[in-house]
Coordinates of C-alpha atoms in Angstrom, one line a residue:
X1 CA 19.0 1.6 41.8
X2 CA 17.7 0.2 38.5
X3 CA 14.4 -0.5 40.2
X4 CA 14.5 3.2 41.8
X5 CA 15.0 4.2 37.9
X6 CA 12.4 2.4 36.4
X7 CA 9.7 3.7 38.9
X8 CA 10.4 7.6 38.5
X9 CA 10.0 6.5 34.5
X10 CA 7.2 5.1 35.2
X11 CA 5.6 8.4 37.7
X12 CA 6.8 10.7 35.3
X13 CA 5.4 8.8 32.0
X14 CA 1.8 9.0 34.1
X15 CA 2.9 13.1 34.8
X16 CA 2.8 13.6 31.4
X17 CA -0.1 11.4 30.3
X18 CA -2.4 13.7 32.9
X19 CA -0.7 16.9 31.7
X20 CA -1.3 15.9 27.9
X21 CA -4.8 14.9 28.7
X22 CA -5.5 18.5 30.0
X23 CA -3.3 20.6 27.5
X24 CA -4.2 18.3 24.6
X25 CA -0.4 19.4 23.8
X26 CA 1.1 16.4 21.5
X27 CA 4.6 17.9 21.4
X28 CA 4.6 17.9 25.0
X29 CA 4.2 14.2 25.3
X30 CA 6.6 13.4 22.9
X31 CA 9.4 15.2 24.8
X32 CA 9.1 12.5 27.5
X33 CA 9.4 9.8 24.2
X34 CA 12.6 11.9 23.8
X35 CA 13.6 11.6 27.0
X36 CA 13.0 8.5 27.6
X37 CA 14.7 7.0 24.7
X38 CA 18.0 9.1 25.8
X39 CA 17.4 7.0 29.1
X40 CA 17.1 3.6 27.5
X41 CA 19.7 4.2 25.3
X42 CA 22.1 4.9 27.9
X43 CA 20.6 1.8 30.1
X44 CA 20.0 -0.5 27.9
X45 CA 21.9 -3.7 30.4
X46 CA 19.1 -3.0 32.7
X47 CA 16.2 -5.4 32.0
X48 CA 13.6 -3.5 34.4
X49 CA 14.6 0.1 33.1
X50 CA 14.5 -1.7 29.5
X51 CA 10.5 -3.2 29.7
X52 CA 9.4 -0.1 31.8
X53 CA 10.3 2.6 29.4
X54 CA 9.6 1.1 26.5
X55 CA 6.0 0.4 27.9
X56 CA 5.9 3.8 29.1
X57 CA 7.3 5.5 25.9
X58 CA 4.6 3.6 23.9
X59 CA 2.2 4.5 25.7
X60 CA 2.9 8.6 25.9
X61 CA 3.7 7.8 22.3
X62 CA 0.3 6.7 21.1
X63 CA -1.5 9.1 23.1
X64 CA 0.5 12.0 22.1
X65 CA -0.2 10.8 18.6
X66 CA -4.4 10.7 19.5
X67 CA -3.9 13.9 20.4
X68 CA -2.3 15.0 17.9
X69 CA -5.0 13.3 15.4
X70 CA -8.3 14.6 18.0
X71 CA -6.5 18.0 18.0
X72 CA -6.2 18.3 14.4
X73 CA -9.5 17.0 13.4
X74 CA -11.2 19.6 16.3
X75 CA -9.1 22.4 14.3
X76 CA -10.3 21.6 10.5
X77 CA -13.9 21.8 11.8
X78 CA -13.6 25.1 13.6
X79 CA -11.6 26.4 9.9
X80 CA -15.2 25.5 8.2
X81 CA -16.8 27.1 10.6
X82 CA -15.1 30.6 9.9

């Protein structure tokens, strides 16, 4: 079951990587960070649930924070252009 667990973390962390990549929607990735934290909280005596959402929280993490960053910087320069 823990294995079962850690595998549908690990689909849906690579769900929302693709759907961030085409919104460019940082909020949305950081729902799964949410998400995912509630899950590890509340399986934390699982070692496999434990190292996959961790990796998979930092990674939604850091690119919902690139997107955040690329999204901001692509706004500023259309402001200058107005």
């Amino acid at each position: 079951e823990d294995n079962w667990s850690a595998l549908m973390g690990a689909v849906a962390a690579a769900i929302y990587l693709t759907v961030l990549y085409r919104r460019k929607d940082a909020l949305y990735g950081l729902v799964y960070c949410w998400a995912a934290l509630a899950i590890l909280q509340n399986n934390s005596d699982s070692k496999s649930i434990e190292i996959t959402y961790s990796i998979c929280i930092g990674m939604v993490g850091i690119a919902s924070l690139v997107s955040f960053y690329v999204g901001h910087k692509n706004r500023a320069s259309y402001e200058t252009l107005a």
